[in-house]
Structure formats: C-alpha cells, structure tokens
JSON list of C-alpha atoms and ligand atoms in Angstrom, two decimals:
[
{"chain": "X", "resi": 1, "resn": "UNK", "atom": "CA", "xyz": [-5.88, -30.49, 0.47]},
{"chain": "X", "resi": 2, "resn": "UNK", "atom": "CA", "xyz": [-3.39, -27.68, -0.45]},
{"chain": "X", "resi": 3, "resn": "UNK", "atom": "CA", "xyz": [-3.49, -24.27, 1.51]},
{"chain": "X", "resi": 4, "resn": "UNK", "atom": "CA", "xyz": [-5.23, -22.52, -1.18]},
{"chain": "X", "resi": 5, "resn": "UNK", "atom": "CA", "xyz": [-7.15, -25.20, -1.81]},
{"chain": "X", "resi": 6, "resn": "UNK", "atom": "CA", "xyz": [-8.66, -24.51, 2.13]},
{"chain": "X", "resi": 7, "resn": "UNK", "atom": "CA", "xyz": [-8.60, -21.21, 2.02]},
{"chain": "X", "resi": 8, "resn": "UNK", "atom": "CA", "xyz": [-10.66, -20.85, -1.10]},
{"chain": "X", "resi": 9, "resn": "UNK", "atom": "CA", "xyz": [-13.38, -23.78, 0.70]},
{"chain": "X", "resi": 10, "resn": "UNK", "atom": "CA", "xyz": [-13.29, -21.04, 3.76]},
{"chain": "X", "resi": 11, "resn": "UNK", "atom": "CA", "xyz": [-13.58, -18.05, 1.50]},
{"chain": "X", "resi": 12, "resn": "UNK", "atom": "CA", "xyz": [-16.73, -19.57, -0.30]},
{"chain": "X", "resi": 13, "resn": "UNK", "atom": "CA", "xyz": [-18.78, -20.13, 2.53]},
{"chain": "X", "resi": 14, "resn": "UNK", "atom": "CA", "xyz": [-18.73, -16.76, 3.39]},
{"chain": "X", "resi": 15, "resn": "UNK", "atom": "CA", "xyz": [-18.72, -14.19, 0.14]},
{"chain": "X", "resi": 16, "resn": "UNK", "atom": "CA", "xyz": [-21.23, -14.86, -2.84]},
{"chain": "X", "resi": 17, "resn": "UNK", "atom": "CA", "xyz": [-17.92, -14.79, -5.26]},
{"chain": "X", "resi": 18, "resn": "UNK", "atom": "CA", "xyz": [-15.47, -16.80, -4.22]},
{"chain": "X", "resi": 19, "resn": "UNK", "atom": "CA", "xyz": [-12.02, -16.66, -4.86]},
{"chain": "X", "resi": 20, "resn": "UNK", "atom": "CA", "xyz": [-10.50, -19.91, -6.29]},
{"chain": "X", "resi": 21, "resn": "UNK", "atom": "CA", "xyz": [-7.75, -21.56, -5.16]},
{"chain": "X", "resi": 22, "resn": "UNK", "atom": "CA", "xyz": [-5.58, -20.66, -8.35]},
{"chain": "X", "resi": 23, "resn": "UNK", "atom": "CA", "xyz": [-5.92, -17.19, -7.12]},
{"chain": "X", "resi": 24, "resn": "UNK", "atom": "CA", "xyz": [-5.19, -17.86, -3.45]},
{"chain": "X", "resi": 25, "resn": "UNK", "atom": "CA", "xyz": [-1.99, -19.66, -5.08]},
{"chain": "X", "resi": 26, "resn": "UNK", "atom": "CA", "xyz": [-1.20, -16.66, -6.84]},
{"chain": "X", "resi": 27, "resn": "UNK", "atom": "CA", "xyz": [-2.08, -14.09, -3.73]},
{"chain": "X", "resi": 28, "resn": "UNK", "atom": "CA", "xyz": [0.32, -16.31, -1.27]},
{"chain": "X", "resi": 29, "resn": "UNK", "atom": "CA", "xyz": [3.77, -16.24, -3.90]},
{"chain": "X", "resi": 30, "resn": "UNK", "atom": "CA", "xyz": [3.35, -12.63, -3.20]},
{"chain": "X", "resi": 31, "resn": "UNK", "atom": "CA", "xyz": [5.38, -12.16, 0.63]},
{"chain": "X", "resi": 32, "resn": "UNK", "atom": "CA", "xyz": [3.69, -8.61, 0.67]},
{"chain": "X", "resi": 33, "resn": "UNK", "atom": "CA", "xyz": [0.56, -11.19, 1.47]},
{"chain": "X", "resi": 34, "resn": "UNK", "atom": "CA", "xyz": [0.09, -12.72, 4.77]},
{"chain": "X", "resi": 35, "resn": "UNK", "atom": "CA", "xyz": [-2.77, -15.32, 5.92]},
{"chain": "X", "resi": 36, "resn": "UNK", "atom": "CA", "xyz": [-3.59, -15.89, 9.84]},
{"chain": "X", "resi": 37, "resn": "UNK", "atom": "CA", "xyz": [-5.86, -19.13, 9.98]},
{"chain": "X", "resi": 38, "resn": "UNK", "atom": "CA", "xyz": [-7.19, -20.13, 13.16]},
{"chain": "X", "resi": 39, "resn": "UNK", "atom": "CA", "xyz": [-9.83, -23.35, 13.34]},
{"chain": "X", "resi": 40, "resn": "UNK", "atom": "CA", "xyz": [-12.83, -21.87, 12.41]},
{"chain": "X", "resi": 41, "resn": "UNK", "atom": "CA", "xyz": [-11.63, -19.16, 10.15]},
{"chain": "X", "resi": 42, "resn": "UNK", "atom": "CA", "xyz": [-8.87, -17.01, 8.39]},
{"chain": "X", "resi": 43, "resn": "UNK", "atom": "CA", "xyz": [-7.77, -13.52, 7.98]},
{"chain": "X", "resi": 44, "resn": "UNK", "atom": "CA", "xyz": [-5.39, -12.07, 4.78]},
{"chain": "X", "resi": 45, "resn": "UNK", "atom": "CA", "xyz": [-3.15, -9.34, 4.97]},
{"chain": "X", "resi": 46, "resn": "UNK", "atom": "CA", "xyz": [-1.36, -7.24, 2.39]},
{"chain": "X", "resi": 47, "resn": "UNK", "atom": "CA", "xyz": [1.34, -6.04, 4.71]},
{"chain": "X", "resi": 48, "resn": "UNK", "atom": "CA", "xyz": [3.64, -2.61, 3.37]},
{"chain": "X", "resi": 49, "resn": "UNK", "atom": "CA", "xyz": [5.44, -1.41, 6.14]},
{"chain": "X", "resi": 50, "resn": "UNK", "atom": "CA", "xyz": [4.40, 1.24, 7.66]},
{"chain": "X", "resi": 51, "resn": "UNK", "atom": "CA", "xyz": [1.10, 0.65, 6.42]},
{"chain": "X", "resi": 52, "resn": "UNK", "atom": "CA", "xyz": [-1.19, -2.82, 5.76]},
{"chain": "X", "resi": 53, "resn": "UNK", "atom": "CA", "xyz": [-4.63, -3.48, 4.58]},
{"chain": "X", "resi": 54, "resn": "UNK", "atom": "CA", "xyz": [-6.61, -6.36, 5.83]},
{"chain": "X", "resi": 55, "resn": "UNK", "atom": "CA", "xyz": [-7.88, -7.59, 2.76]},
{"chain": "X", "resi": 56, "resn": "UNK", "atom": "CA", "xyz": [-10.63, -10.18, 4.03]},
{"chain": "X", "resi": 57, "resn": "UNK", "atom": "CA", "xyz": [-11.67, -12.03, 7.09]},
{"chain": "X", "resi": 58, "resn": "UNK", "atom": "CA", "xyz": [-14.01, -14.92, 7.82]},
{"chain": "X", "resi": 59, "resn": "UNK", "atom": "CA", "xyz": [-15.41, -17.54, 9.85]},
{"chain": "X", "resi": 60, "resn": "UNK", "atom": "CA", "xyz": [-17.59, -20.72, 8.94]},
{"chain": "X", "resi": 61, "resn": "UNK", "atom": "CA", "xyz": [-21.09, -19.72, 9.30]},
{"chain": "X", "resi": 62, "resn": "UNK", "atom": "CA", "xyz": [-21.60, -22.11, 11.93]},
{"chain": "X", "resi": 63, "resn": "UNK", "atom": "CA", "xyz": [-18.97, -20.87, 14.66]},
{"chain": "X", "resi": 64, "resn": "UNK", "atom": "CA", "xyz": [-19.95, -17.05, 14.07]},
{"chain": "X", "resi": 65, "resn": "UNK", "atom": "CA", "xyz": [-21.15, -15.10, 16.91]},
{"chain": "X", "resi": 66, "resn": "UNK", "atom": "CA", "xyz": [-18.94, -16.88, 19.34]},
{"chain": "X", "resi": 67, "resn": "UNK", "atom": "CA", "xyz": [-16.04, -14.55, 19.77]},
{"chain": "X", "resi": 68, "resn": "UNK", "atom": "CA", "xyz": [-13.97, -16.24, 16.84]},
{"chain": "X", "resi": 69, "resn": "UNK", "atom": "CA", "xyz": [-14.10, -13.80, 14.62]},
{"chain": "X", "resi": 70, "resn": "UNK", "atom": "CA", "xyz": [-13.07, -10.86, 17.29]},
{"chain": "X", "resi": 71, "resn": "UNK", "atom": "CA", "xyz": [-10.11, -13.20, 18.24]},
{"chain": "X", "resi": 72, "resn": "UNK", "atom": "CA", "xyz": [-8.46, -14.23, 15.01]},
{"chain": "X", "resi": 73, "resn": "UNK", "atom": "CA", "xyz": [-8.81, -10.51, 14.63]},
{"chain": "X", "resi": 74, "resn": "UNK", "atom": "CA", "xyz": [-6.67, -9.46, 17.46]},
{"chain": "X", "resi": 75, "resn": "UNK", "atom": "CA", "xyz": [-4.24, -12.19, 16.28]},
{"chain": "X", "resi": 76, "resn": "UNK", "atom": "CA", "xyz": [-4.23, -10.77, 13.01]},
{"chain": "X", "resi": 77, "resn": "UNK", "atom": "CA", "xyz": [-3.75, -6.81, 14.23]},
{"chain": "X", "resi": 78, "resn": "UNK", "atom": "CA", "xyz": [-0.80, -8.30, 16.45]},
{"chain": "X", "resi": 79, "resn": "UNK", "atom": "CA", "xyz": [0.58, -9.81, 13.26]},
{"chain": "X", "resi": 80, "resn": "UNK", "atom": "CA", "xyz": [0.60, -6.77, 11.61]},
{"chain": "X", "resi": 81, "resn": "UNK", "atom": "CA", "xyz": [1.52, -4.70, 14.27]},
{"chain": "X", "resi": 82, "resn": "UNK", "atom": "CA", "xyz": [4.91, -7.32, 14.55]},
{"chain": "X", "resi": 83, "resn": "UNK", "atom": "CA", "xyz": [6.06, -6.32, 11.20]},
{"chain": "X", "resi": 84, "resn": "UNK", "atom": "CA", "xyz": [6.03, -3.23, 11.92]},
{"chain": "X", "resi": 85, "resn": "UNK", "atom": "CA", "xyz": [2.65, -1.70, 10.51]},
{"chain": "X", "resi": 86, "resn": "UNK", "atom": "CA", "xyz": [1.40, 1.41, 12.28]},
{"chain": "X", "resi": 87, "resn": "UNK", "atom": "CA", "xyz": [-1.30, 2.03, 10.13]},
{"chain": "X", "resi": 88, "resn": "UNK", "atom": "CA", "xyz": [-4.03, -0.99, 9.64]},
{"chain": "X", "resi": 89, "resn": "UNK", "atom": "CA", "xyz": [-6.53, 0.14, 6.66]},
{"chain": "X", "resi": 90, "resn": "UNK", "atom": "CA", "xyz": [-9.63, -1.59, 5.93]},
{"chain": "X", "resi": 91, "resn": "UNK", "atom": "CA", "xyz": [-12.96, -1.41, 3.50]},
{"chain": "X", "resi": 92, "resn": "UNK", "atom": "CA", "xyz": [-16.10, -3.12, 4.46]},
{"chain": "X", "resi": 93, "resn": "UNK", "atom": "CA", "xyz": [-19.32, -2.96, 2.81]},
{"chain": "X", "resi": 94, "resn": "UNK", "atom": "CA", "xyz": [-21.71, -0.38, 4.68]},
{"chain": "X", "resi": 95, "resn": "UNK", "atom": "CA", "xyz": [-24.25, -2.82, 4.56]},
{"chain": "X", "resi": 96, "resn": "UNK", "atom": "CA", "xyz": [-22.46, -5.52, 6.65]},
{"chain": "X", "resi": 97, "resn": "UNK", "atom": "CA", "xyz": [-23.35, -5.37, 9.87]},
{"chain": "X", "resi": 98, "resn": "UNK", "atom": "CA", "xyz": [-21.38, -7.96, 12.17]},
{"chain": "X", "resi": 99, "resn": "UNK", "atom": "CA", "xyz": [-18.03, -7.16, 10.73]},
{"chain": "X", "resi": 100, "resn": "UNK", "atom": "CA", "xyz": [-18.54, -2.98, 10.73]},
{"chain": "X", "resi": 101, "resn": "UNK", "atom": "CA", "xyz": [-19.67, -3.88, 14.63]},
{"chain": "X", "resi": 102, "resn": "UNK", "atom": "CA", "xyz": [-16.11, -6.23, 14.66]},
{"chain": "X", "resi": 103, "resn": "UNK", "atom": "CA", "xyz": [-13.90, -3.91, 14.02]},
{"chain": "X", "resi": 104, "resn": "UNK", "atom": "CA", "xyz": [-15.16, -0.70, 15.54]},
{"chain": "X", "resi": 105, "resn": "UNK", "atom": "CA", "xyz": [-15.41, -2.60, 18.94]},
{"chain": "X", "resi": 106, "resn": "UNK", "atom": "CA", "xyz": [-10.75, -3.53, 17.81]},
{"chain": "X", "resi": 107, "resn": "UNK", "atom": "CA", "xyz": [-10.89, 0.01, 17.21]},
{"chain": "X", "resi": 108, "resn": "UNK", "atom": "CA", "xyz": [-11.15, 0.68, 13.90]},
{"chain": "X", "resi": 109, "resn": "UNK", "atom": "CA", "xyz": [-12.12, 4.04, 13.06]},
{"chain": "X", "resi": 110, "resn": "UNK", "atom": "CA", "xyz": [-14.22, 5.14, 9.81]},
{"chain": "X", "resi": 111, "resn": "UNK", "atom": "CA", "xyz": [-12.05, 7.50, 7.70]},
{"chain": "X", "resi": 112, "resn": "UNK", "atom": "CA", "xyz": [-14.15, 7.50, 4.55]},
{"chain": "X", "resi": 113, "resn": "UNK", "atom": "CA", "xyz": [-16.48, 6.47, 2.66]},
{"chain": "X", "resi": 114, "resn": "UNK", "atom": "CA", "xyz": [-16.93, 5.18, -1.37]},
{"chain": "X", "resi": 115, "resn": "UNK", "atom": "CA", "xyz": [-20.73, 5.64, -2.76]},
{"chain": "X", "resi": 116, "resn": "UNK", "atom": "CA", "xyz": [-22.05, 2.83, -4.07]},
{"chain": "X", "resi": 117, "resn": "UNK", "atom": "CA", "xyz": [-18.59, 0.72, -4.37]},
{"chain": "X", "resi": 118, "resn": "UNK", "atom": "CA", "xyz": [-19.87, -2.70, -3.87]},
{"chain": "X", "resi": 119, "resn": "UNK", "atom": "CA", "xyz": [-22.86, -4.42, -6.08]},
{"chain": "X", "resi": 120, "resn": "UNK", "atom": "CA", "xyz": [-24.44, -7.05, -4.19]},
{"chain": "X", "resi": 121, "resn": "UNK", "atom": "CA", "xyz": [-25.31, -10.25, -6.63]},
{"chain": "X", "resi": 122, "resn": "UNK", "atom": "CA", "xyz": [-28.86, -8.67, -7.02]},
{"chain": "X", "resi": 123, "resn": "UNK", "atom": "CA", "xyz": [-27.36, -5.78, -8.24]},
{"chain": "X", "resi": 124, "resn": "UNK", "atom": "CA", "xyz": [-27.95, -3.12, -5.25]},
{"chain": "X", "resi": 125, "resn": "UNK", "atom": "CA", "xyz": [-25.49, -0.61, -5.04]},
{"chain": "X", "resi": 126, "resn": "UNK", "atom": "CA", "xyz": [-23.74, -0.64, -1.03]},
{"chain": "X", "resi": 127, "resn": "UNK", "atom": "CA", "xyz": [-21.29, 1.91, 0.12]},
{"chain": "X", "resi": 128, "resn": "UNK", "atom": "CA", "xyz": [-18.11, 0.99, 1.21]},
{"chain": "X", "resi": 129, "resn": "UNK", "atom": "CA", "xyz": [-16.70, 2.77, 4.60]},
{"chain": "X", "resi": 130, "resn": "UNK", "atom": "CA", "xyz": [-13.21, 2.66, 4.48]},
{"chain": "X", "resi": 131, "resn": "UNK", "atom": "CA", "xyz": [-11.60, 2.81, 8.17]},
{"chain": "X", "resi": 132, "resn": "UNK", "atom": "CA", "xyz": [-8.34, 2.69, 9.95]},
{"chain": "X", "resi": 133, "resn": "UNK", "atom": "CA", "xyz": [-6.52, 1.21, 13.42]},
{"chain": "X", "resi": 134, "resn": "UNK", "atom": "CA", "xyz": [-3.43, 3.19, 14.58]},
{"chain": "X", "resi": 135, "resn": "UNK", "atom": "CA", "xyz": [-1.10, 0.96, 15.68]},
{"chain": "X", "resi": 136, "resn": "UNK", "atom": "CA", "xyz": [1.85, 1.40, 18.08]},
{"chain": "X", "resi": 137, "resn": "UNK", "atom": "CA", "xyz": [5.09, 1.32, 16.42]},
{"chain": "X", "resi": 138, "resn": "UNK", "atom": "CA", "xyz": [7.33, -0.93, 17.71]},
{"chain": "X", "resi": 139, "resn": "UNK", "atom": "CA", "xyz": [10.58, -0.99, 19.32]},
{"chain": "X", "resi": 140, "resn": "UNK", "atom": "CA", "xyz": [14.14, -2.13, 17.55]},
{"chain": "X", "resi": 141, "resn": "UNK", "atom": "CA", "xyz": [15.18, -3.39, 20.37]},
{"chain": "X", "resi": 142, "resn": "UNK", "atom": "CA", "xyz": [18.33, -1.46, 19.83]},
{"chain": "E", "resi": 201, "resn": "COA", "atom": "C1", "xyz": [-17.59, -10.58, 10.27]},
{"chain": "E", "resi": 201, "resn": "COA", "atom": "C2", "xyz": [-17.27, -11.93, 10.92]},
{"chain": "E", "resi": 201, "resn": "COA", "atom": "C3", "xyz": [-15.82, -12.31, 10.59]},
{"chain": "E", "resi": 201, "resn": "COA", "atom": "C4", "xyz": [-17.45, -11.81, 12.45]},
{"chain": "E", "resi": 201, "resn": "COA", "atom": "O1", "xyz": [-17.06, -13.04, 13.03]},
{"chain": "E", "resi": 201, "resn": "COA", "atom": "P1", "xyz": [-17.79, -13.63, 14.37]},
{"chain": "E", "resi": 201, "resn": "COA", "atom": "O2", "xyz": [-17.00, -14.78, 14.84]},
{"chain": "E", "resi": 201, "resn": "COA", "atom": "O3", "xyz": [-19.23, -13.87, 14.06]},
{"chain": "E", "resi": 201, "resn": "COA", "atom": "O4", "xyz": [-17.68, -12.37, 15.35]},
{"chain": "E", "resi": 201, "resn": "COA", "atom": "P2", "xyz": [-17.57, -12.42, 16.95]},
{"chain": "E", "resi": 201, "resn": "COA", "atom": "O5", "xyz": [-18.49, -13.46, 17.49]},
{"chain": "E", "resi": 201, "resn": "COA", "atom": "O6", "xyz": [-16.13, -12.50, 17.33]},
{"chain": "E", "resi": 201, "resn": "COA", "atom": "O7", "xyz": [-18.15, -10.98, 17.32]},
{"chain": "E", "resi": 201, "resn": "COA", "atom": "C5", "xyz": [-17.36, -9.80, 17.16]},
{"chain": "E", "resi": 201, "resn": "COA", "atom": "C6", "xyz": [-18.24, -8.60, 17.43]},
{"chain": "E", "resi": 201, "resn": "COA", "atom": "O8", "xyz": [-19.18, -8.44, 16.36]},
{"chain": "E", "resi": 201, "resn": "COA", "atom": "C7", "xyz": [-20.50, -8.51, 16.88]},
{"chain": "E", "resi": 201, "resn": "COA", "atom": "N1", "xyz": [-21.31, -9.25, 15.93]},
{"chain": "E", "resi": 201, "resn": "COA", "atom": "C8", "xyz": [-21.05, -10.49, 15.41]},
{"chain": "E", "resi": 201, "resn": "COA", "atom": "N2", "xyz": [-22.03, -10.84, 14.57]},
{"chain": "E", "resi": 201, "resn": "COA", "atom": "C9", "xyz": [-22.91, -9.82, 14.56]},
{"chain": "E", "resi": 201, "resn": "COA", "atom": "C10", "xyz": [-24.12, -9.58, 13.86]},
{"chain": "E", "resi": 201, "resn": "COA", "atom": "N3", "xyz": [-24.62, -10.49, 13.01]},
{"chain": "E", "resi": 201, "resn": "COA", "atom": "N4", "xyz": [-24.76, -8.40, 14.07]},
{"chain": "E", "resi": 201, "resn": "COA", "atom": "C11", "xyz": [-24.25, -7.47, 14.91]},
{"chain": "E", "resi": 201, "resn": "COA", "atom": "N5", "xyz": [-23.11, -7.63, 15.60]},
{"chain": "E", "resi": 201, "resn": "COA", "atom": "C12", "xyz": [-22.45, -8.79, 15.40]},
{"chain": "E", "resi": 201, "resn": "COA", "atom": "C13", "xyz": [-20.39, -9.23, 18.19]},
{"chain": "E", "resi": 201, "resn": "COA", "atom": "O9", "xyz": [-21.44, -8.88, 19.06]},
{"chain": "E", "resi": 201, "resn": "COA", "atom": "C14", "xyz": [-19.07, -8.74, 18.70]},
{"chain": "E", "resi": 201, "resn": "COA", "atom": "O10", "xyz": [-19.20, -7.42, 19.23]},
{"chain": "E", "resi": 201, "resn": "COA", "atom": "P3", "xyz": [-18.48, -7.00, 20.59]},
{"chain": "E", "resi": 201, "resn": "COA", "atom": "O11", "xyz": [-16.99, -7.25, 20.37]},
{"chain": "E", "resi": 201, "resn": "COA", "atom": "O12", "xyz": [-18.82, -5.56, 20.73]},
{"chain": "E", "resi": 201, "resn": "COA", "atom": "O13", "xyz": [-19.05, -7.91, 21.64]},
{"chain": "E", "resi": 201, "resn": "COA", "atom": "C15", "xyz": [-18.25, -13.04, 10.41]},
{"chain": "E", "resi": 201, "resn": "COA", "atom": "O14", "xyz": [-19.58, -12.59, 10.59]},
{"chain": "E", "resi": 201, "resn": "COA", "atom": "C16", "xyz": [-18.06, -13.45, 8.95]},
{"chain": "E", "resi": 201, "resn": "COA", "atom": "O15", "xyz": [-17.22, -14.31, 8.62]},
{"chain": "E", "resi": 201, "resn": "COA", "atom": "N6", "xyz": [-18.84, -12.81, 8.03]},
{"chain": "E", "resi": 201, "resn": "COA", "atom": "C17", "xyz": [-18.76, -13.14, 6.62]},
{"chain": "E", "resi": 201, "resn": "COA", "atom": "C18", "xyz": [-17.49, -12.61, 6.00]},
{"chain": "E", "resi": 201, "resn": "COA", "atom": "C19", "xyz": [-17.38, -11.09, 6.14]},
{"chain": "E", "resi": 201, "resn": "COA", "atom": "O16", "xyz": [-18.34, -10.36, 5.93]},
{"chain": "E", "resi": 201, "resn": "COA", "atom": "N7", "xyz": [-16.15, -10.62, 6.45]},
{"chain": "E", "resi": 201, "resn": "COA", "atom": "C20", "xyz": [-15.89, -9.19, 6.65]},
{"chain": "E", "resi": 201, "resn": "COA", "atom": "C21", "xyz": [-15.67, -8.45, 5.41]},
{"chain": "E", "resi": 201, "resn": "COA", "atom": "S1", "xyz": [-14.19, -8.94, 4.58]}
]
C-alpha cells in the first residue's frame, strides 16, 4: 500500500467524501503540503511561511477519545511551528463538536466565522468558524 493509498483509507473513515488516493498523490508532489501520521491517525498541512493552514486531521473511529487526536496535534503545531510558521489557521465545521473542543483546548482561537459554508450529505447548511494559533517564531540560531 502506497502513502496515498493509506492516507485516503484514513481519510474515508472519517469524512462522508473522501479524498482518493489520486488526489492525495497529487496534494503530496506539492512541498507547500506536509502530512504528520502517527498510528492511529494523520494530520495535513499546507505550510507558507509565516503562515500555514491545517487542512485536515483524523483518527480511526475506534482510537478516538483517547488523547490521540490532541497528541498528533501538538506534533503537528510543533511541525509547523519548525518551519517557521507563526500563524497556524484553521476552518472547522461549527457543527463538529470534538475537534472545535480539540483545538480550543491547543489554543486555537475563533477569528471568524463563514454562514452556512459546509453542506452536510443531507443537505443542512453548517457554519464554518475559522480560527487561529499564534505561534512563537523561532530562533536562527545566528
Ligand atoms: C476531531 C478528532 C481528530 C479528535 O481526535 P480524538 O483522538 O478523539 O481527540 P482526543 O481524545 O485527543 O481529545 C481531544 C480533546 O477533544 C475532546 N473531545 C474528543 N472527542 C470529543 C467529543 N466527541 N465531544 C466533545 N469533546 C471531545 C476531548 O475531551 C479532549 O479535550 P481536552 O483536551 O480538553 O481534554 C476526531 O474526533 C476525528 O478524527 N474526527 C473526525 C475527523 C474530523 O472531524 N476532523 C476535524 C476536522 S478536519
């Protein structure tokens, strides 16, 4: 099994549309994106120094609730914050419950919010609350 191929098996069991692994090929030829993968889970980053977005994030149904989630997060904000991103953006669906509680217990902090940007697959409208983790910047070294 390829990469993609695992990612877009991960990404399936979580979201109602799925990305395939075509497109996962596609996202990972692009070096602006980044994937942290940990056991259980993985995270993907679009990464544009000073700034990043964390595009999705996801654990296996059956090892949520455990702490995975919070700590492939932190390994994932650490990433970011290594190449030298001081601003983390994010946009989760208002609707979503365990990963709005995920990130505003890493900090995240809600900065807007879209009306009605996401249709669920029986067509509700959700809105999307778009939020953001400050990040220190980090030393040259020089
Ligand atoms: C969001 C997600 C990644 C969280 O992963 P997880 O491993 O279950 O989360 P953790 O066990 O590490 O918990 C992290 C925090 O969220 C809270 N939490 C987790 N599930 C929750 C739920 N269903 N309801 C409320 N809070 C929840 C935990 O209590 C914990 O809070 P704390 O840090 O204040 O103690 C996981 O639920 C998931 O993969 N969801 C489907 C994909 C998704 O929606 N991704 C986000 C949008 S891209």
């Amino acid at each position: 099994m390829t990469l993609s191929e695992l990612l877009a098996a991960l990404h399936a069991a979580s979201f109602e549309r799925g990305w395939s692994a075509h497109e996962f090929d596609t996202l990972l030829a692009n070096p602006a994106y980044r994937v942290v993968t940990s056991d259980t889970g993985f995270a993907l980053l679009q990464i544009i120094p000073p700034e990043a977005e964390l595009i999705t994030i996801s654990i296996l149904p059956a090892a949520r609730g455990k702490g995975a989630g919070r700590d492939l997060l932190s390994r994932t904000i650490t990433e970011a914050e290594q190449a030298g991103v001081t601003q983390l953006f994010l946009d989760v669906d208002a609707t979503n419950t365990a990963a709005l509680t995920l990130y505003r217990s890493a900090g995240f902090a809600e900065v807007g919010r879209r009306k009605g940007y996401y249709a669920h697959e029986d067509a509700s409208p959700a809105d999307a609350i778009q939020m953001v983790l400050s990040l220190p910047a980090q030393s040259s070294g020089k």
